[in-house]
mmCIF file of C-alpha atoms in Angstrom:
data_model
loop_
_atom_site.group_PDB
_atom_site.id
_atom_site.type_symbol
_atom_site.label_atom_id
_atom_site.label_comp_id
_atom_site.label_asym_id
_atom_site.label_seq_id
_atom_site.Cartn_x
_atom_site.Cartn_y
_atom_site.Cartn_z
ATOM 1 C CA UNK A 17 5.825 16.526 -4.265
ATOM 2 C CA UNK A 18 7.073 19.263 -1.901
ATOM 3 C CA UNK A 19 6.438 22.727 -2.399
ATOM 4 C CA UNK A 20 7.851 25.564 -0.160
ATOM 5 C CA UNK A 21 8.655 22.882 2.400
ATOM 6 C CA UNK A 22 4.930 21.483 2.624
ATOM 7 C CA UNK A 23 3.517 18.236 0.819
ATOM 8 C CA UNK A 24 1.219 18.095 -2.038
ATOM 9 C CA UNK A 25 -0.381 15.810 -4.374
ATOM 10 C CA UNK A 26 0.118 16.591 -8.221
ATOM 11 C CA UNK A 27 -2.194 15.321 -10.649
ATOM 12 C CA UNK A 28 -0.942 15.310 -14.330
ATOM 13 C CA UNK A 29 -3.375 15.380 -17.115
ATOM 14 C CA UNK A 30 -1.791 12.937 -19.827
ATOM 15 C CA UNK A 31 -4.155 14.215 -22.674
ATOM 16 C CA UNK A 32 -3.888 17.914 -21.944
ATOM 17 C CA UNK A 33 -0.462 18.017 -20.519
ATOM 18 C CA UNK A 34 -1.552 20.043 -17.488
ATOM 19 C CA UNK A 35 -0.803 19.623 -13.761
ATOM 20 C CA UNK A 36 -2.996 20.062 -11.003
ATOM 21 C CA UNK A 37 -1.919 20.647 -7.558
ATOM 22 C CA UNK A 38 -3.450 19.701 -4.154
ATOM 23 C CA UNK A 39 -1.855 21.261 -1.178
ATOM 24 C CA UNK A 40 -1.707 19.078 1.974
ATOM 25 C CA UNK A 41 -0.091 21.748 4.354
ATOM 26 C CA UNK A 42 -1.421 19.936 7.646
ATOM 27 C CA UNK A 43 0.398 16.732 6.804
ATOM 28 C CA UNK A 44 4.161 15.913 6.791
ATOM 29 C CA UNK A 45 5.791 13.693 3.960
ATOM 30 C CA UNK A 46 3.174 11.827 1.922
ATOM 31 C CA UNK A 47 3.670 8.390 0.111
ATOM 32 C CA UNK A 48 2.364 6.024 -2.257
ATOM 33 C CA UNK A 49 -0.941 7.730 -3.675
ATOM 34 C CA UNK A 50 -3.413 5.259 -5.011
ATOM 35 C CA UNK A 51 -6.487 6.197 -7.151
ATOM 36 C CA UNK A 52 -9.996 4.863 -6.207
ATOM 37 C CA UNK A 53 -11.489 2.990 -9.339
ATOM 38 C CA UNK A 54 -14.066 5.852 -9.895
ATOM 39 C CA UNK A 55 -11.107 8.412 -10.159
ATOM 40 C CA UNK A 56 -13.100 10.602 -7.289
ATOM 41 C CA UNK A 57 -10.575 9.863 -4.645
ATOM 42 C CA UNK A 58 -6.915 9.297 -3.836
ATOM 43 C CA UNK A 59 -5.747 7.366 -0.772
ATOM 44 C CA UNK A 60 -2.134 7.665 0.439
ATOM 45 C CA UNK A 61 0.094 7.428 3.376
ATOM 46 C CA UNK A 62 1.404 10.109 5.355
ATOM 47 C CA UNK A 63 3.450 11.446 8.323
ATOM 48 C CA UNK A 64 1.407 13.252 10.798
ATOM 49 C CA UNK A 65 2.830 13.902 14.336
ATOM 50 C CA UNK A 66 5.709 11.620 13.730
ATOM 51 C CA UNK A 67 3.352 8.695 12.902
ATOM 52 C CA UNK A 68 2.425 7.201 9.421
ATOM 53 C CA UNK A 69 -1.396 6.844 8.845
ATOM 54 C CA UNK A 70 -3.622 6.418 5.917
ATOM 55 C CA UNK A 71 -5.495 9.385 4.600
ATOM 56 C CA UNK A 72 -7.831 10.007 1.509
ATOM 57 C CA UNK A 73 -8.462 13.059 -0.351
ATOM 58 C CA UNK A 74 -11.372 14.085 -2.491
ATOM 59 C CA UNK A 75 -10.014 15.022 -6.073
ATOM 60 C CA UNK A 76 -12.739 17.548 -6.760
ATOM 61 C CA UNK A 77 -12.631 19.654 -3.553
ATOM 62 C CA UNK A 78 -9.405 18.716 -1.985
ATOM 63 C CA UNK A 79 -11.048 17.638 1.328
ATOM 64 C CA UNK A 80 -8.898 15.218 3.323
ATOM 65 C CA UNK A 81 -10.236 12.491 5.448
ATOM 66 C CA UNK A 82 -8.098 10.363 7.819
ATOM 67 C CA UNK A 83 -8.577 6.691 7.597
ATOM 68 C CA UNK A 84 -6.503 5.447 10.403
ATOM 69 C CA UNK A 85 -5.313 7.104 13.649
ATOM 70 C CA UNK A 86 -2.968 5.063 15.805
ATOM 71 C CA UNK A 87 0.550 4.451 16.903
ATOM 72 C CA UNK A 88 1.043 1.642 14.313
ATOM 73 C CA UNK A 89 2.630 2.502 10.886
ATOM 74 C CA UNK A 90 0.365 2.200 8.006
ATOM 75 C CA UNK A 91 1.925 2.148 4.556
ATOM 76 C CA UNK A 92 1.576 1.408 0.829
ATOM 77 C CA UNK A 93 -2.214 1.592 0.226
ATOM 78 C CA UNK A 94 -3.690 -0.049 -2.785
ATOM 79 C CA UNK A 95 -7.393 0.425 -3.746
ATOM 80 C CA UNK A 96 -9.401 -2.671 -4.673
ATOM 81 C CA UNK A 97 -10.753 -2.717 -8.208
ATOM 82 C CA UNK A 98 -14.229 -2.564 -6.839
ATOM 83 C CA UNK A 99 -13.491 0.410 -4.619
ATOM 84 C CA UNK A 100 -14.801 -1.478 -1.537
ATOM 85 C CA UNK A 101 -11.411 -1.948 0.245
ATOM 86 C CA UNK A 102 -7.853 -0.753 0.583
ATOM 87 C CA UNK A 103 -4.979 -3.104 1.047
ATOM 88 C CA UNK A 104 -2.074 -1.780 3.085
ATOM 89 C CA UNK A 105 1.092 -2.544 5.124
ATOM 90 C CA UNK A 106 1.032 -2.111 8.940
ATOM 91 C CA UNK A 107 2.791 -3.611 11.786
ATOM 92 C CA UNK A 108 -0.574 -3.380 13.912
ATOM 93 C CA UNK A 109 -0.701 -7.254 14.370
ATOM 94 C CA UNK A 110 2.916 -7.895 15.385
ATOM 95 C CA UNK A 111 3.924 -4.838 17.420
ATOM 96 C CA UNK A 112 3.337 -4.006 21.135
ATOM 97 C CA UNK A 113 3.579 -0.193 21.457
ATOM 98 C CA UNK A 114 3.299 -0.302 25.394
ATOM 99 C CA UNK A 115 6.505 -2.409 25.425
ATOM 100 C CA UNK A 116 7.987 -0.383 22.459
ATOM 101 C CA UNK A 117 8.297 -3.667 20.432
ATOM 102 C CA UNK A 118 8.029 -3.283 16.760
ATOM 103 C CA UNK A 119 7.213 -6.362 14.823
ATOM 104 C CA UNK A 120 7.453 -7.523 11.266
ATOM 105 C CA UNK A 121 5.137 -5.683 8.627
ATOM 106 C CA UNK A 122 2.002 -7.548 7.541
ATOM 107 C CA UNK A 123 -0.996 -7.044 5.099
ATOM 108 C CA UNK A 124 -4.434 -5.714 6.049
ATOM 109 C CA UNK A 125 -7.515 -4.688 4.378
ATOM 110 C CA UNK A 126 -9.534 -1.425 5.248
ATOM 111 C CA UNK A 127 -13.191 -0.601 4.319
ATOM 112 C CA UNK A 128 -12.776 2.996 3.615
ATOM 113 C CA UNK A 129 -16.433 3.556 4.519
ATOM 114 C CA UNK A 130 -16.558 2.011 7.977
ATOM 115 C CA UNK A 131 -12.880 2.043 8.864
ATOM 116 C CA UNK A 132 -13.060 -1.675 9.735
ATOM 117 C CA UNK A 133 -9.531 -3.292 9.371
ATOM 118 C CA UNK A 134 -8.862 -7.130 8.946
ATOM 119 C CA UNK A 135 -5.646 -9.009 8.631
ATOM 120 C CA UNK A 136 -4.592 -10.718 5.583
ATOM 121 C CA UNK A 137 -3.321 -14.247 5.704
ATOM 122 C CA UNK A 138 0.444 -14.646 5.014
ATOM 123 C CA UNK A 139 3.628 -16.145 6.743
ATOM 124 C CA UNK A 140 4.616 -16.346 10.339
ATOM 125 C CA UNK A 141 8.207 -14.846 9.349
ATOM 126 C CA UNK A 142 9.440 -12.135 7.306
ATOM 127 C CA UNK A 143 8.095 -8.678 6.021
ATOM 128 C CA UNK A 144 4.894 -8.508 3.741
ATOM 129 C CA UNK A 145 4.884 -5.201 1.662
ATOM 130 C CA UNK A 146 3.679 -3.844 -1.433
ATOM 131 C CA UNK A 147 0.274 -5.122 -1.918
ATOM 132 C CA UNK A 148 -1.294 -5.099 -5.439
ATOM 133 C CA UNK A 149 -4.525 -6.354 -6.523
ATOM 134 C CA UNK A 150 -5.387 -8.982 -9.204
ATOM 135 C CA UNK A 151 -7.931 -7.575 -11.598
ATOM 136 C CA UNK A 152 -10.724 -9.934 -10.242
ATOM 137 C CA UNK A 153 -10.293 -8.186 -6.908
ATOM 138 C CA UNK A 154 -10.173 -11.629 -4.928
ATOM 139 C CA UNK A 155 -6.491 -12.077 -5.027
ATOM 140 C CA UNK A 156 -3.660 -10.064 -3.588
ATOM 141 C CA UNK A 157 -0.026 -10.069 -4.683
ATOM 142 C CA UNK A 158 2.886 -8.947 -2.201
ATOM 143 C CA UNK A 159 6.486 -9.162 -1.558
ATOM 144 C CA UNK A 160 7.835 -11.212 1.306
ATOM 145 C CA UNK A 161 11.322 -12.214 2.423
ATOM 146 C CA UNK A 162 10.006 -15.349 4.690
ATOM 147 C CA UNK A 163 13.180 -17.489 3.600
ATOM 148 C CA UNK A 164 15.534 -14.556 3.608
ATOM 149 C CA UNK A 165 15.162 -13.487 -0.126
ATOM 150 C CA UNK A 166 12.563 -11.129 -1.186
ATOM 151 C CA UNK A 167 10.042 -12.673 -3.668
ATOM 152 C CA UNK A 168 6.466 -12.109 -5.036
ATOM 153 C CA UNK A 169 3.620 -14.143 -3.555
ATOM 154 C CA UNK A 170 -0.191 -14.446 -4.287
ATOM 155 C CA UNK A 171 -2.769 -14.882 -1.696
ATOM 156 C CA UNK A 172 -6.490 -15.910 -2.269
ATOM 157 C CA UNK A 173 -8.633 -13.790 -0.021
ATOM 158 C CA UNK A 174 -11.253 -16.435 -0.058
ATOM 159 C CA UNK A 175 -9.446 -19.433 0.923
ATOM 160 C CA UNK A 176 -6.210 -17.779 2.383
ATOM 161 C CA UNK A 177 -3.920 -20.032 -0.082
ATOM 162 C CA UNK A 178 -0.477 -18.598 -0.639
ATOM 163 C CA UNK A 179 1.471 -19.289 -3.670
ATOM 164 C CA UNK A 180 5.063 -18.166 -4.456
ATOM 165 C CA UNK A 181 5.239 -16.302 -7.907
ATOM 166 C CA UNK A 182 8.902 -15.513 -8.439
ATOM 167 C CA UNK A 183 12.089 -17.346 -7.378
ATOM 168 C CA UNK A 184 14.596 -14.728 -7.929
ATOM 169 C CA UNK A 185 17.738 -15.642 -5.826
ATOM 170 C CA UNK A 186 18.922 -11.849 -5.662
ATOM 171 C CA UNK A 187 15.561 -10.693 -4.726
ATOM 172 C CA UNK A 188 12.691 -8.741 -5.855
ATOM 173 C CA UNK A 189 13.520 -5.180 -4.369
ATOM 174 C CA UNK A 190 13.410 -1.549 -4.597
ATOM 175 C CA UNK A 191 16.066 0.886 -3.232
ATOM 176 C CA UNK A 192 15.304 0.198 0.336
ATOM 177 C CA UNK A 193 14.109 -2.698 2.310
ATOM 178 C CA UNK A 194 10.571 -1.291 2.332
ATOM 179 C CA UNK A 195 10.522 0.239 -1.297
ATOM 180 C CA UNK A 196 7.694 -0.917 -3.514
ATOM 181 C CA UNK A 197 9.277 -3.223 -6.096
ATOM 182 C CA UNK A 198 6.569 -4.426 -8.514
ATOM 183 C CA UNK A 199 3.014 -3.506 -10.153
ATOM 184 C CA UNK A 200 0.341 -5.496 -11.626
ATOM 185 C CA UNK A 201 -1.238 -4.634 -14.834
ATOM 186 C CA UNK A 202 -4.820 -3.590 -14.378
ATOM 187 C CA UNK A 203 -6.343 -5.346 -17.356
ATOM 188 C CA UNK A 204 -4.010 -8.028 -17.978
ATOM 189 C CA UNK A 205 -2.452 -11.126 -16.268
ATOM 190 C CA UNK A 206 0.912 -9.487 -16.199
ATOM 191 C CA UNK A 207 3.206 -7.896 -13.579
ATOM 192 C CA UNK A 208 6.530 -5.991 -13.698
ATOM 193 C CA UNK A 209 9.008 -6.081 -11.142
ATOM 194 C CA UNK A 210 12.597 -4.771 -10.222
ATOM 195 C CA UNK A 211 15.466 -7.085 -9.167
ATOM 196 C CA UNK A 212 19.291 -7.103 -8.853
ATOM 197 C CA UNK A 213 21.377 -8.952 -11.307
ATOM 198 C CA UNK A 214 25.282 -8.557 -11.920
ATOM 199 C CA UNK A 215 25.463 -6.176 -9.247
#
């Protein structure tokens, strides 16, 4: 949320109906908060100095730690079920900042403890956005428009095999080109997505 022109995270207690606010005054706009599995931390992307990076906040004391710090766009973090990795969207593998060339968005995995980043297998063309973990922690779902239409795909992190999940001719899409458009159930083999039909 935004309060008096500055961003904040708001945590709503479903049982008690209370809202707790964590001010993040040193940052610009914040996006896509994701809980750590133990409920002690929240990772999110935020604009700071005109650049989007990943951050994590300690829910108990409100202390913020920066996870990435570079000129690349880092978006849409998703914490793995075991808490060991954060999947996110980035252009770091396809952009060249010295030439001001900005490439397609790809998926990456971040170790929140060490800061180590590794690429996730995908396609040579098209965007790769909205990473969501399967409950086994060994598979990622994502949206790609590799053939011109956005659909959901699944990639096995072990063997790098990519499988198409949906075949929606009007596209699996949110409001904008980069909007998240689906979510995977935490404890079930189901997902929900948004798409266009009949205009």
